[in-house]
Every structure is written in structure tokens, then in C-alpha cells.
Tab-separated table of C-alpha atoms in Angstrom:
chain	number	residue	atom	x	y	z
A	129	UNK	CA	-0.341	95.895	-20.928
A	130	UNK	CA	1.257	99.359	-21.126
A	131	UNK	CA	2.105	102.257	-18.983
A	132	UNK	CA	-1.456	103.314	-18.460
A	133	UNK	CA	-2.194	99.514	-16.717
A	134	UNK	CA	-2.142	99.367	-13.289
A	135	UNK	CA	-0.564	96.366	-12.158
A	136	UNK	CA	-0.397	94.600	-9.981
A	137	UNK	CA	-4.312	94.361	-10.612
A	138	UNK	CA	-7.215	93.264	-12.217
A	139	UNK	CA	-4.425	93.017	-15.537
A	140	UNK	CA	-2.110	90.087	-13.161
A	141	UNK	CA	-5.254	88.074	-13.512
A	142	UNK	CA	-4.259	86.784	-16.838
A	143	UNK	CA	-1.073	85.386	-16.054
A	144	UNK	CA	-1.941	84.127	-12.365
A	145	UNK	CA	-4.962	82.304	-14.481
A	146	UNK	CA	-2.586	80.688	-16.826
A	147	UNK	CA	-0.508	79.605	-13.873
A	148	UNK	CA	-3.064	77.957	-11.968
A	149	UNK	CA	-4.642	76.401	-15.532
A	150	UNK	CA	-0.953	74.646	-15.787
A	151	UNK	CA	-0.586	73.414	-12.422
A	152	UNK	CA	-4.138	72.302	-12.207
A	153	UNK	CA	-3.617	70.146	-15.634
A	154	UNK	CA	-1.278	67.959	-13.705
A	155	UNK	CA	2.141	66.276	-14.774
A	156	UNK	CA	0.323	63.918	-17.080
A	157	UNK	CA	-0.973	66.950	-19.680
A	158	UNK	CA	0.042	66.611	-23.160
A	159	UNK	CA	1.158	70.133	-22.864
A	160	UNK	CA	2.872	69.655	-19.632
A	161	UNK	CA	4.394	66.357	-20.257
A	162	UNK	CA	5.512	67.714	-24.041
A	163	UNK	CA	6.737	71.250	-24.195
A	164	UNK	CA	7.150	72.167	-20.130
A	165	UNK	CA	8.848	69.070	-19.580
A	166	UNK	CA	11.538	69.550	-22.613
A	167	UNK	CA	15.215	70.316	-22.235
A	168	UNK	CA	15.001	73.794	-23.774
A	169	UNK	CA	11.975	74.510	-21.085
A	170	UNK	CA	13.462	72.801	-17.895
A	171	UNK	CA	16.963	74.787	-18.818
A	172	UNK	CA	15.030	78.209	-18.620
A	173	UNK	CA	13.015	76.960	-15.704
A	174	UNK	CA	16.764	76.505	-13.680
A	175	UNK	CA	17.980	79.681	-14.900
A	176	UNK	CA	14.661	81.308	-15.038
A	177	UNK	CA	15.339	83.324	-10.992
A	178	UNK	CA	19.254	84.638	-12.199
A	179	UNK	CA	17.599	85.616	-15.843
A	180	UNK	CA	15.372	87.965	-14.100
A	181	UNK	CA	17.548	89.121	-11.604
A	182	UNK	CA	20.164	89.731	-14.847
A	183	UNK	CA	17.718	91.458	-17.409
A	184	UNK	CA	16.539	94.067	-15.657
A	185	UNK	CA	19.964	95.892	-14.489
A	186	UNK	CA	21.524	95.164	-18.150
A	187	UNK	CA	17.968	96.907	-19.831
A	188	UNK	CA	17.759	99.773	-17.282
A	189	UNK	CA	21.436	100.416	-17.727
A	190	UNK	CA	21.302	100.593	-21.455
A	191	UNK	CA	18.267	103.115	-20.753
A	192	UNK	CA	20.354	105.541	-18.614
A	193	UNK	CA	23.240	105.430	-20.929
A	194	UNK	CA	20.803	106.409	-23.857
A	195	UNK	CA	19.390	109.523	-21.637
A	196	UNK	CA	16.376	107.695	-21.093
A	197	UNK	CA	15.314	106.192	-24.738
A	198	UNK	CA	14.667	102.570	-24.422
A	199	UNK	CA	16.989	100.207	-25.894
A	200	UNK	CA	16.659	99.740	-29.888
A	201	UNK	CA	14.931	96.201	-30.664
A	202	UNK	CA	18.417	94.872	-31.866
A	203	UNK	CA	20.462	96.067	-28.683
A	204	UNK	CA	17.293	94.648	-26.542
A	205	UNK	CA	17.868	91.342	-27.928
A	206	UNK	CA	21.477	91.384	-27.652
A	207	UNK	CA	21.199	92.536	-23.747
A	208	UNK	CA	18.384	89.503	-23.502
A	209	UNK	CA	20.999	87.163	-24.750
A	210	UNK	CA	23.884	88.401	-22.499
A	211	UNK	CA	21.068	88.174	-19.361
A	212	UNK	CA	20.117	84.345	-20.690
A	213	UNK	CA	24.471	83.890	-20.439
A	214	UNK	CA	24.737	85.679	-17.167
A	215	UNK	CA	21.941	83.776	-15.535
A	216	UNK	CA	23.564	80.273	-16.780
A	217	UNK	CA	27.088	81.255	-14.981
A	218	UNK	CA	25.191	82.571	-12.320
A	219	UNK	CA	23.863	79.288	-11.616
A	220	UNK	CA	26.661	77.327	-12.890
A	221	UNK	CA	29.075	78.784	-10.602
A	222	UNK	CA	26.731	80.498	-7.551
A	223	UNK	CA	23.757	79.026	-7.101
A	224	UNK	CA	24.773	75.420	-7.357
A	225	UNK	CA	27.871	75.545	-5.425
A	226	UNK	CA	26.063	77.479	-2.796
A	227	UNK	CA	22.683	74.917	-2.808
A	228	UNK	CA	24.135	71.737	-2.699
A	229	UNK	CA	27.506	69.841	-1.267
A	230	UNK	CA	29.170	70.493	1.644
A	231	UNK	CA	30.079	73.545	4.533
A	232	UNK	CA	26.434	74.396	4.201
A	233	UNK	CA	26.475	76.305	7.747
A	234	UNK	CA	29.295	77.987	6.527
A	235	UNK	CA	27.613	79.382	3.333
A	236	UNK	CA	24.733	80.605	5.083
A	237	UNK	CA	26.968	82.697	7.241
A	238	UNK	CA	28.850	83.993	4.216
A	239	UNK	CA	25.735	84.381	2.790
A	240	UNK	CA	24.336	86.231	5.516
A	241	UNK	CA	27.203	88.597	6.242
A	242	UNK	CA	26.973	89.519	2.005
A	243	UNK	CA	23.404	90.309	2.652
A	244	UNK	CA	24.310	92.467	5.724
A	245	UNK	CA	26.897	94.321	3.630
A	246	UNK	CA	24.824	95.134	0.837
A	247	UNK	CA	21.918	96.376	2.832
A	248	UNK	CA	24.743	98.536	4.937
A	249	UNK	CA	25.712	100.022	1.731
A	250	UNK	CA	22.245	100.899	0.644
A	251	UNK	CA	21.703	102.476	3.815
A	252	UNK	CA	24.573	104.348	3.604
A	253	UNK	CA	24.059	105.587	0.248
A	254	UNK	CA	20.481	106.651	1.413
A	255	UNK	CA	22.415	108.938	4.154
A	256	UNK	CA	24.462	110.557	2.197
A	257	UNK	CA	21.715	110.893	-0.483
A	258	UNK	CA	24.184	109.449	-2.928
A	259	UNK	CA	27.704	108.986	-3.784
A	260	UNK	CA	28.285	112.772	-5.665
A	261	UNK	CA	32.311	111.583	-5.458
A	262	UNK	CA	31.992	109.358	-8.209
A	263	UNK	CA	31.629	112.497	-10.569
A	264	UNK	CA	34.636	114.017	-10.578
A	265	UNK	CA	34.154	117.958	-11.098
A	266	UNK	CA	36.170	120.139	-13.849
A	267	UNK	CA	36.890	123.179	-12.686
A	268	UNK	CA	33.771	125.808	-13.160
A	269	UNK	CA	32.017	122.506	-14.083
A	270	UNK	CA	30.133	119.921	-11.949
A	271	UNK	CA	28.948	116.822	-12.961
A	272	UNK	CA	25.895	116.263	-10.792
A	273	UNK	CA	24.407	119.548	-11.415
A	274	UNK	CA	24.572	119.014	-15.135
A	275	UNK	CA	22.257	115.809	-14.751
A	276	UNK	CA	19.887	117.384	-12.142
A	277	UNK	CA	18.990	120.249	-15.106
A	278	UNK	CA	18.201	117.387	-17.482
A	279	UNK	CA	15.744	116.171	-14.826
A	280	UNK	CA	13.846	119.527	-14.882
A	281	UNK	CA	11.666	118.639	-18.044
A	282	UNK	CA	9.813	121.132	-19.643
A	283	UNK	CA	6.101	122.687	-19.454
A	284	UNK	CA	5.738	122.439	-15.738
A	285	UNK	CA	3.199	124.417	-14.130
A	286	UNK	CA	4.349	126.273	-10.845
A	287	UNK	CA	2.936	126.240	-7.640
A	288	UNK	CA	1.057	129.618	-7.512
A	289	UNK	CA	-0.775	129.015	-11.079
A	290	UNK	CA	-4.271	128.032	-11.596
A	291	UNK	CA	-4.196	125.639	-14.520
A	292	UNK	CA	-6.904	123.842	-16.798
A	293	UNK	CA	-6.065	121.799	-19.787
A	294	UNK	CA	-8.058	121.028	-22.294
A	295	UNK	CA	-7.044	119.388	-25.485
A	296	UNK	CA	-3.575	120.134	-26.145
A	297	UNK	CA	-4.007	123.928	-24.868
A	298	UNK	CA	-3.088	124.658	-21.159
A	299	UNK	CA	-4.758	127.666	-19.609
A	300	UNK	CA	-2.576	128.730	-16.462
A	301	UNK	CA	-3.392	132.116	-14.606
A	302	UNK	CA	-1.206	133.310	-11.314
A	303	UNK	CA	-1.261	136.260	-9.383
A	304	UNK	CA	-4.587	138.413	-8.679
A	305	UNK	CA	-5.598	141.573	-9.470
A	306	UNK	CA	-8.098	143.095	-12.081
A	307	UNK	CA	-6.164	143.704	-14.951
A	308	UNK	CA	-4.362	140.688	-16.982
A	309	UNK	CA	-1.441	140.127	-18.801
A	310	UNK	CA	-1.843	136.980	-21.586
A	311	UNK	CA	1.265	135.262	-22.566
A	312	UNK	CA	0.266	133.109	-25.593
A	313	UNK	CA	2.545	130.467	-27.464
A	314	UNK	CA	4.329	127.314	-27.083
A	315	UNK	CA	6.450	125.296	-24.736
A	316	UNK	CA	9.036	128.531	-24.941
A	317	UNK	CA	6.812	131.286	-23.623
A	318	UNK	CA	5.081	128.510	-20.484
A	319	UNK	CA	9.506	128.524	-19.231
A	320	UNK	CA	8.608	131.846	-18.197
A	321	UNK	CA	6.197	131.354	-15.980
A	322	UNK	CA	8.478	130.818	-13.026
A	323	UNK	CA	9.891	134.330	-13.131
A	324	UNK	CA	6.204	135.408	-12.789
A	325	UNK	CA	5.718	133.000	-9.691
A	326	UNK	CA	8.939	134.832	-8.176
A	327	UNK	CA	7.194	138.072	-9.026
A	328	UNK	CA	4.225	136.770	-6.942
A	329	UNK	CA	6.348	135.499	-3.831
A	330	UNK	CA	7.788	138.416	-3.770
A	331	UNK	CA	4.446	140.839	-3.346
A	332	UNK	CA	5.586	142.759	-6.950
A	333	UNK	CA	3.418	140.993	-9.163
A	334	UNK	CA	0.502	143.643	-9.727
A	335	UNK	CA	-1.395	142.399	-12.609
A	336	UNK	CA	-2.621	138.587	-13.405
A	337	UNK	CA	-0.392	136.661	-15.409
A	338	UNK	CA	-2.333	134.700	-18.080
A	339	UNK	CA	-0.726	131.771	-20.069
A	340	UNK	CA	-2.649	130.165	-23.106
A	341	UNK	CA	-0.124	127.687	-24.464
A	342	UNK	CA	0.469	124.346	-25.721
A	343	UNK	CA	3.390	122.404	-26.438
A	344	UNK	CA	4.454	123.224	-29.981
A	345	UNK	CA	1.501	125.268	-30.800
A	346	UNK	CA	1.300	128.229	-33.272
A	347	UNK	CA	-0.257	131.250	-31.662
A	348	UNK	CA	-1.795	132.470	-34.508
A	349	UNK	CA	-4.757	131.464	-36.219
A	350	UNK	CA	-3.847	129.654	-39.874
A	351	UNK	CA	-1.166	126.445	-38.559
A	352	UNK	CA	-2.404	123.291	-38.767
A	353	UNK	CA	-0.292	120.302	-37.658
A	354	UNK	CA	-1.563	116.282	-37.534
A	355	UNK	CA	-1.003	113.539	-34.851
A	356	UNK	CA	-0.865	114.417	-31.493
A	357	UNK	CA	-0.530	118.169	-32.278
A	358	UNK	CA	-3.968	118.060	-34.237
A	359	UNK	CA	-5.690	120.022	-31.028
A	360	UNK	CA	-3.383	123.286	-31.127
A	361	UNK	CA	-5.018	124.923	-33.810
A	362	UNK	CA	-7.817	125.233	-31.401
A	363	UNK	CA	-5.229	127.667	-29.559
A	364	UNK	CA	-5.464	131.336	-31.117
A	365	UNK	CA	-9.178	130.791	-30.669
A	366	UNK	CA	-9.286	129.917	-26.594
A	367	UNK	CA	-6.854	132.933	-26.547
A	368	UNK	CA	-9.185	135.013	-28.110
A	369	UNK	CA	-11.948	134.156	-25.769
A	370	UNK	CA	-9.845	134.973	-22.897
A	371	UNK	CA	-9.657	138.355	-24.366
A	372	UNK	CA	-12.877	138.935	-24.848
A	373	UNK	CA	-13.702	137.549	-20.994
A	374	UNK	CA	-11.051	139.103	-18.853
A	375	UNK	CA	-9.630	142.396	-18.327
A	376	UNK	CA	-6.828	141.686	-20.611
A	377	UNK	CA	-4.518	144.920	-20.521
A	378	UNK	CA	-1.556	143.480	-22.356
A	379	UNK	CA	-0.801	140.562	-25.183
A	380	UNK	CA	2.203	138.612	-25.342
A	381	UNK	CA	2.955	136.494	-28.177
A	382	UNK	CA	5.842	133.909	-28.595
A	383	UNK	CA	6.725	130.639	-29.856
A	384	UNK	CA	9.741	128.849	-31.243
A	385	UNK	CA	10.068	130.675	-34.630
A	386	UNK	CA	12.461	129.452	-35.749
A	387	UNK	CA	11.344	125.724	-35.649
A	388	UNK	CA	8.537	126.728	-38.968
A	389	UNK	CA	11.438	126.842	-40.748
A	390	UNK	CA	11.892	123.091	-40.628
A	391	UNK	CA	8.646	121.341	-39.057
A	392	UNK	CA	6.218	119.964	-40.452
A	393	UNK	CA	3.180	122.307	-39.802
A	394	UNK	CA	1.021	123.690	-42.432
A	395	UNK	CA	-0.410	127.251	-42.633
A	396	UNK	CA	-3.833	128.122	-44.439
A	397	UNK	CA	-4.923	131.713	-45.681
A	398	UNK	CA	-7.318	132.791	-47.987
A	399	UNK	CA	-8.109	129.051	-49.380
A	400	UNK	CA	-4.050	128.769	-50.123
A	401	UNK	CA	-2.046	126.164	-47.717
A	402	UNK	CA	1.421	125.598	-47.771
A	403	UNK	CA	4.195	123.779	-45.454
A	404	UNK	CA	5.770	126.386	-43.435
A	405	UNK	CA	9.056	124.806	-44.323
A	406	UNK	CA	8.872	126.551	-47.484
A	407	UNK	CA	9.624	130.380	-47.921
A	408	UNK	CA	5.642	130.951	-49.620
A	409	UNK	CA	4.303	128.775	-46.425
A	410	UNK	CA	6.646	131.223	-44.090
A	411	UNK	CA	5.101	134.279	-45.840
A	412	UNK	CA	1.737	133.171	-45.263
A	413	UNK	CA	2.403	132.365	-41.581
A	414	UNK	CA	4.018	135.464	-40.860
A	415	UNK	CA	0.768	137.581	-42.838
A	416	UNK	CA	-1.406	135.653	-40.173
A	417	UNK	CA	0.503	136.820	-37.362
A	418	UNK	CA	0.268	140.216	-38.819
A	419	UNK	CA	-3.603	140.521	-39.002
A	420	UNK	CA	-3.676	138.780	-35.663
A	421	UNK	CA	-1.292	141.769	-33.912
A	422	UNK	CA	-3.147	144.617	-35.904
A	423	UNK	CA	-6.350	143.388	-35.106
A	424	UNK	CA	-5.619	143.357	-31.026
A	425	UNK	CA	-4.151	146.733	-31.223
A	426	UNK	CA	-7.345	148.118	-32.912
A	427	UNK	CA	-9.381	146.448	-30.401
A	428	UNK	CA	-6.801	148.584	-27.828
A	429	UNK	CA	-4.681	146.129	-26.606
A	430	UNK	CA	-0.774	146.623	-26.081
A	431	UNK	CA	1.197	144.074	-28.084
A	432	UNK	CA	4.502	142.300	-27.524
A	433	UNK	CA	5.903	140.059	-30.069
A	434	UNK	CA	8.596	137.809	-28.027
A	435	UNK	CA	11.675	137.694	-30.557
A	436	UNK	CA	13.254	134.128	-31.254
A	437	UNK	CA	14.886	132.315	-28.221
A	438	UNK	CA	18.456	131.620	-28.720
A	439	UNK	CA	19.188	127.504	-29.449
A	440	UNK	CA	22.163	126.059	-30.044
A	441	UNK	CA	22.622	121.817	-28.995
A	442	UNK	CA	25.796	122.876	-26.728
A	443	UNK	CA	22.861	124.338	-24.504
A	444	UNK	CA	21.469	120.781	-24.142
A	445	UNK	CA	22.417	119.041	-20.588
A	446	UNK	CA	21.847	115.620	-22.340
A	447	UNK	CA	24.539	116.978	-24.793
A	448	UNK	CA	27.202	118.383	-22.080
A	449	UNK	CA	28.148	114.768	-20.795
A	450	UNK	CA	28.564	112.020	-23.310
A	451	UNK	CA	28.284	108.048	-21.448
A	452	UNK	CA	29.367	104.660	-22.811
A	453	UNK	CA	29.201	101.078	-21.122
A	454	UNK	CA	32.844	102.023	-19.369
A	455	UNK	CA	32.436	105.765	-18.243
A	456	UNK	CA	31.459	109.362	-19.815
A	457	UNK	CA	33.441	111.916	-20.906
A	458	UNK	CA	32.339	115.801	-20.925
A	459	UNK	CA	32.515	118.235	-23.750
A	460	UNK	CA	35.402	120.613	-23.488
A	461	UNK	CA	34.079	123.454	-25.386
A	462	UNK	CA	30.664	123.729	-23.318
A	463	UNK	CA	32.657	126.266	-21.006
A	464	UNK	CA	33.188	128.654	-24.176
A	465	UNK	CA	29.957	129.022	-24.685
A	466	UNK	CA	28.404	129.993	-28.253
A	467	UNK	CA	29.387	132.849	-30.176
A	468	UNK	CA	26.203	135.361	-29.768
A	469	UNK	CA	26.647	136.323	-33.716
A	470	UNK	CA	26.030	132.706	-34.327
A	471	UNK	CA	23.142	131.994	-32.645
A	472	UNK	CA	21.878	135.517	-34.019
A	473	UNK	CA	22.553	134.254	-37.445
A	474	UNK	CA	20.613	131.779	-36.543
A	475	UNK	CA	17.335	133.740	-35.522
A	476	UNK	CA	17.821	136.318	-38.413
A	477	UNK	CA	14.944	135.163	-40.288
A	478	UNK	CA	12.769	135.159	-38.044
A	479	UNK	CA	13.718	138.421	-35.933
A	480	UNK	CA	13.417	140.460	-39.317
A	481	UNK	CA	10.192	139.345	-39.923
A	482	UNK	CA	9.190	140.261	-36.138
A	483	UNK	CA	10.563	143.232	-36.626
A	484	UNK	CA	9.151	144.376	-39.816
A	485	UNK	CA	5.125	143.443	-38.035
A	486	UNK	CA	5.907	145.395	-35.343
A	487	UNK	CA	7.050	148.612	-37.205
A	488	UNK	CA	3.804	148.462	-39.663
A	489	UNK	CA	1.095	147.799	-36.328
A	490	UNK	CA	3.158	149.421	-33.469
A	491	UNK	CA	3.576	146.206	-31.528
A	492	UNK	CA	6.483	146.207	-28.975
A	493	UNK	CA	9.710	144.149	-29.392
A	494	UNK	CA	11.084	142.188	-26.108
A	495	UNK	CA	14.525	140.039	-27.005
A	496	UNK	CA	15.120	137.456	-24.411
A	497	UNK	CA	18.627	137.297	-25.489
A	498	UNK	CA	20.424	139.546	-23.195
A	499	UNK	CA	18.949	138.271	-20.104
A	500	UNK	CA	19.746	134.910	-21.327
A	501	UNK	CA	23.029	135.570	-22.824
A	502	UNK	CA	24.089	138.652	-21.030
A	503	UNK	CA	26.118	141.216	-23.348
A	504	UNK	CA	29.255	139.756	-24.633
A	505	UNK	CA	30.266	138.120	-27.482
A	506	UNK	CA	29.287	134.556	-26.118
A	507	UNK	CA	26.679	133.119	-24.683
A	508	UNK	CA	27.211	130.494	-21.797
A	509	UNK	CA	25.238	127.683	-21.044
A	510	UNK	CA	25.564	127.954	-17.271
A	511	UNK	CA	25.149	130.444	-14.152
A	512	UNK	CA	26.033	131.061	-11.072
A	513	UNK	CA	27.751	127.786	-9.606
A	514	UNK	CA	28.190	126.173	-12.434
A	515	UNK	CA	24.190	125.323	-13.026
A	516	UNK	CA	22.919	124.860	-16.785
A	517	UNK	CA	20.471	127.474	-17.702
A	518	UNK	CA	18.651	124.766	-20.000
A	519	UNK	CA	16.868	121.460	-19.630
A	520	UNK	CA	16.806	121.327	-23.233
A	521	UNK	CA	18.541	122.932	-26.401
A	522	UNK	CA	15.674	125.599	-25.950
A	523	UNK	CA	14.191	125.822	-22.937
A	524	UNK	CA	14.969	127.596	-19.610
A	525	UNK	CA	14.966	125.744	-16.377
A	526	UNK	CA	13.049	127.129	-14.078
A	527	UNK	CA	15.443	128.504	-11.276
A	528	UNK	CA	17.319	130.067	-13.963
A	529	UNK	CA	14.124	132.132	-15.015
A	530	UNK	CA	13.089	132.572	-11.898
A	531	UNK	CA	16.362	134.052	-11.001
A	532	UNK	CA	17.055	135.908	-14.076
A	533	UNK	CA	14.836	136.402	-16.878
A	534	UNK	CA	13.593	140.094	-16.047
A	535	UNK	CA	12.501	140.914	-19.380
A	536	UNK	CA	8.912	140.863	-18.802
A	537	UNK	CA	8.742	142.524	-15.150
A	538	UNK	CA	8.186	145.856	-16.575
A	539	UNK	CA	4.922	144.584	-17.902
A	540	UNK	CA	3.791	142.206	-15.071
A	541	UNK	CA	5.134	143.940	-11.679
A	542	UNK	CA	5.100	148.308	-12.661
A	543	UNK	CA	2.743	150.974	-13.403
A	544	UNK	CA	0.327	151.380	-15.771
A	545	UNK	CA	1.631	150.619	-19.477
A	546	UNK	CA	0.169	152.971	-22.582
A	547	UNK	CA	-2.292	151.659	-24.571
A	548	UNK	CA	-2.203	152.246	-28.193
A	549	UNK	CA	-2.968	156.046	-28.745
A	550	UNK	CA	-2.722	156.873	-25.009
């Protein structure tokens, strides 16, 4: 039984079968008479309705506090044991007193006006969708909105695309018209797609927006990764069919560069292959990416080469708010932001290596960082209201792209761009 089983269903056969195999063996079964009748059995057979009402809240509980990770197997079996101790003074000192001896009438009036208040409670929790009070807001700083960006996730298609998936590449397309724009990379180029969407509601969209991405795929040809990533090398090749299909008028190419440094990916050319993670495998990646570019802009395509996305883990909601058993306690020095020459430093690399393709093929240059960062000298993880700009370390929610990541209107909403030798 895992996620994927629906249950209840044909999967609650097995342990309905077993039930009725036990109860249909009769009180005189070896089996029955032997290990269900022992002390150790009949004890978790009284306990057996607190235990589960016990284990559940104490597991979930430990879930939330770890930002959604289940528990480890040691603090699993620790939070078992405390639910087997729990449901023993839960019957010790509730249900017994309450099921047997005297004042019976009035314990089923208690008991009723208990049950009244709780579901009173629940209702009025539903009504006021919540109890917001219990997170007390800093100033510039709320609480509730930090944990609503966390529940954005990442690589979410919006409304207005058209999407098919196959493998690990997505193919998402929004907007009409007969020329294309194709955005092609990983999980960091898809956060765009919302701005694109607002493009569209708004009637200033003018060509199609075109997204061939996959989560942590290379866009370029060469990167091979194993396990569940296996299927993205087949991404540089589906975007080079959609090139040769459509109308494409512009390429976009982006990814989290920065991440090569340190993954685990391998990159092939000319019969050599070498981790990325080494300087040789980073030279090799980069010379793919090169003969990828030059090749499009031959072919007459306009090129954009996305440069790194800032990252930093103070952008991180999961990050902002840090929760024990007994209460949480929030960062102080998210409100500072990050220094922009750090997180520059930290997308050097990578930026000078962008930048020394596009000077030898003539591809274009869009930084994200000023629309994510603005223009002083640090970067903040939050807009307007108070409202994180990330779900993740990396990547944008979507109401903050929608709202302010213009960088790629000029190419997706105005006139006519130059092709290469126009």
C-alpha cells in the first residue's frame, strides 16, 4: 500500500479478509486462544481506540513542524511509544471512569455538552477561515503570509497554458498568434510563466509563449543525469523540434547555472565526459551551450541567454520561521535582506561565462536581478505587504512574477524584434 493505492478499495480487502478469517476461527483457535487471547494482545486490544486516536495528531504534528518531511524512523518510534502511553492514561483515567460506576446520566450530559463545544469551535474556526491571531505579526512582517508562499510549490502550469508532458519534459504554450517565443530550461525559467499569463489577461501578449522545460533539466544537448532525471536529456532535442515546427521568432534559454557547479550531472562532448562539478566538466558544458546558441542564430533565430537567478537560503519561506514542539521563532535578519554583491559573487562564474557566449555569437543578455532585487545594495525577500517573493531559495512565486518580473515583456508583448543581420 502506498500513495498511489486507492483505499478504501479493492486494497481494504486484505485486511477486512483477515478480520473475518479470525472471527470465523472461533474462540477455540490455537491462534485465537494463544496469541489474541494473551496479556500483551488483550492490553493493546483495550487501548487499541485511544492509540489511534493518539498516533495520528503526535505523527502529523511532527510532520508540520519538519515543513512537511515525515518523521525520521527513530523519532517515529519514539512518537509511537508516547501514543501507546497516551492511549493507556487515556483509558486509565477517561475512558474507564466515564464507562463504568456511577452518575452515568450525568456523564453523558457532560459528555454531550464537550461534544457540542468542540463541534462549536470547529464551526467557528471554519467562519473565520482560521484563527490568523495566533501568529503574532512583526512589524513589516506577517506570519501567515510567510506560510501561504511556502504552499505555492513550484512548476505549476497557469490557467491560460496548453500543456503536454511527456517524460520528464513539459511542453506548455499560452497566448495565440503566429509567431512564437520558446523559453527553454528548468524549473527557473517555467516561474515565469505567470508574468506571460498576466501579459495574456491583459490583451498585450502578441506573440505565443512557448515553454520546453523540465524540472532540473539542462537545456543544452551534452548533460546527462541518472534516476528520476534520466528523461531530461531528451530535452534540447523536443526543443529543437519545436523549432523546426513552429514559427519560432525568438529563443530563450535558462536554467539554474549555478547548481552544475555542485550536482551531480554529467556532460559528454566529442567522446570526453566529465562531472560538471569539476572545472574541465564546466568547460565542456558551457562549449555545448555555445554551439547550441551559434547554431540557432545561423539558422536566424534571436537568442537570449537568461543570466543566473539570484539564491540565497534567507529567500526560503521554510527558512524565515523556525518551529519546535513549544512555538517558532522568526529570523531577525530576513528584513535586511541580502547584500546584492553577495549573491553576485555568487553567480560570477556563471554570468562570465554567459557573457563571454554571447559576445562571440551575438546572443542577447537578460539579468533577472533587478526586477527581482530592484537597484540597491540589498536584495529583499519580500514585496508589497509584506509577501515573500519565493516559495523556495530559487524560485519566484507566482503573484510576485506576475506582478513584477517585466524583463521579458519587451520580447513577448512589443513590436517586431531584429533578427540576426536585420
Amino acid at each position: 500500500i502506498g500513495h498511489g493505492t486507492p483505499f478504501p478499495g479493492w486494497a481494504a480487502l486484505l485486511p477486512v479478509a483477515g478480520a473475518v478469517a479470525v472471527i470465523a476461527a472461533g474462540p477455540g483457535a490455537w491462534a485465537n486462544r494463544r496469541l489474541l487471547s494473551s496479556r500483551p494482545a488483550v492490553f493493546i486490544g483495550l487501548i487499541s481506540y485511544p492509540l489511534y486516536l493518539w498516533h495520528w495528531p503526535l505523527l502529523s504534528y511532527a510532520t508540520i513542524l519538519r515543513l512537511g518531511r515525515a518523521p525520521t524512523p527513530l523519532l517515529a518510534a519514539a512518537l509511537v511509544l508516547a501514543a501507546l502511553l497516551l492511549a493507556w492514561l487515556t483509558w486509565r483515567l477517561v475512558e474507564k471512569p466515564l464507562r463504568f460506576g456511577a452518575h452515568a446520566p450525568r456523564k453523558a450530559l457532560a459528555l454531550l455538552l464537550l461534544v457540542a463545544a468542540v463541534g462549536l469551535t470547529g464551526g467557528a474556526a471554519r467562519w473565520a477561515q482560521g484563527f490568523p491571531a495566533r501568529f503574532p505579526d512583526l512589524p513589516d512582517l506577517s506570519i501567515a503570509r510567510i506560510n501561504l508562499a511556502f504552499r505555492d510549490g513550484i512548476f505549476r502550469p497557469t490557467p491560460g497554458m496548453r500543456t503536454t508532458t511527456e517524460g520528464q519534459v513539459t511542453l506548455a504554450e499560452i497566448g495565440h498568434g503566429e509567431e512564437a517565443v520558446l523559453l527553454t530550461g528548468d524549473s527557473v525559467v517555467f516561474h515565469y510563466g505567470p508574468r506571460a499569463q498576466a501579459l495574456l489577461e491583459a490583451g498585450q501578449l502578441r506573440r505565443r509563449a512557448i515553454f520546453a522545460v523540465g524540472p532540473s533539466c539542462a537545456p543544452m544537448p551534452g548533460v546527462l543525469r541518472g534516476g528520476d532525471f534520466a528523461g531530461c536529456a531528451a530535452l534540447p532535442e523536443k526543443a529543437a523540434a519545436l523549432i523546426a515546427s513552429q514559427k519560432i521568432h525568438t529563443v530563450v534559454i535558462g536554467a539554474f547555472w549555478q547548481g552544475y557547479a555542485t550536482g551531480d550531472a554529467m556532460v559528454e562532448r566529442n567522446g570526453t565526459r566529465l562531472p560538471t562539478a569539476t572545472p574541465a566538466g564546466l568547460d565542456l558544458l558551457y562549449a555545448n551551450l555555445e554551439d547550441q546558441v551559434a547554431a540557432l542564430i545561423r539558422a536566424g533565430h534571436a537568442v537570449h541567454l537568461l543570466l543566473p537567478v539570484p539564491t540565497h537560503p534567507r529567500f526560503d519561506p521554510q527558512g524565515m520561521v523556525t518551529r519546535s514542539w513549544h512555538g517558532f521563532q522568526v529570523d531577525p535578519g530576513i528584513l535586511q535582506g541580502v547584500p546584492v554583491a553577495e549573491l553576485r559573487a555568487g553567480m560570477a562564474d556563471a554570468t562570465q561565462r554567459l557573457g563571454a557566449i554571447a559576445a562571440r555569437t551575438g546572443a542577447g543578455l537578460i539579468d533577472p536581478l533587478p526586477d527581482l532585487c530592484g537597484r540597491g545594495p540589498a536584495c529583499s525577500p519580500f514585496f508589497g505587504e509584506g509577501e515573500p517573493k519565493f516559495a523556495d531559495d530559487k524560485h519566484l512565486r507566482p503573484v510576485f512574477a506576475r506582478q513584477k518580473v517585466t524583463m521579458l515583456d519587451r520580447l513577448l508583448s512589443e513590436g517586431e524584434e531584429k533578427r540576426p543581420g536585420e
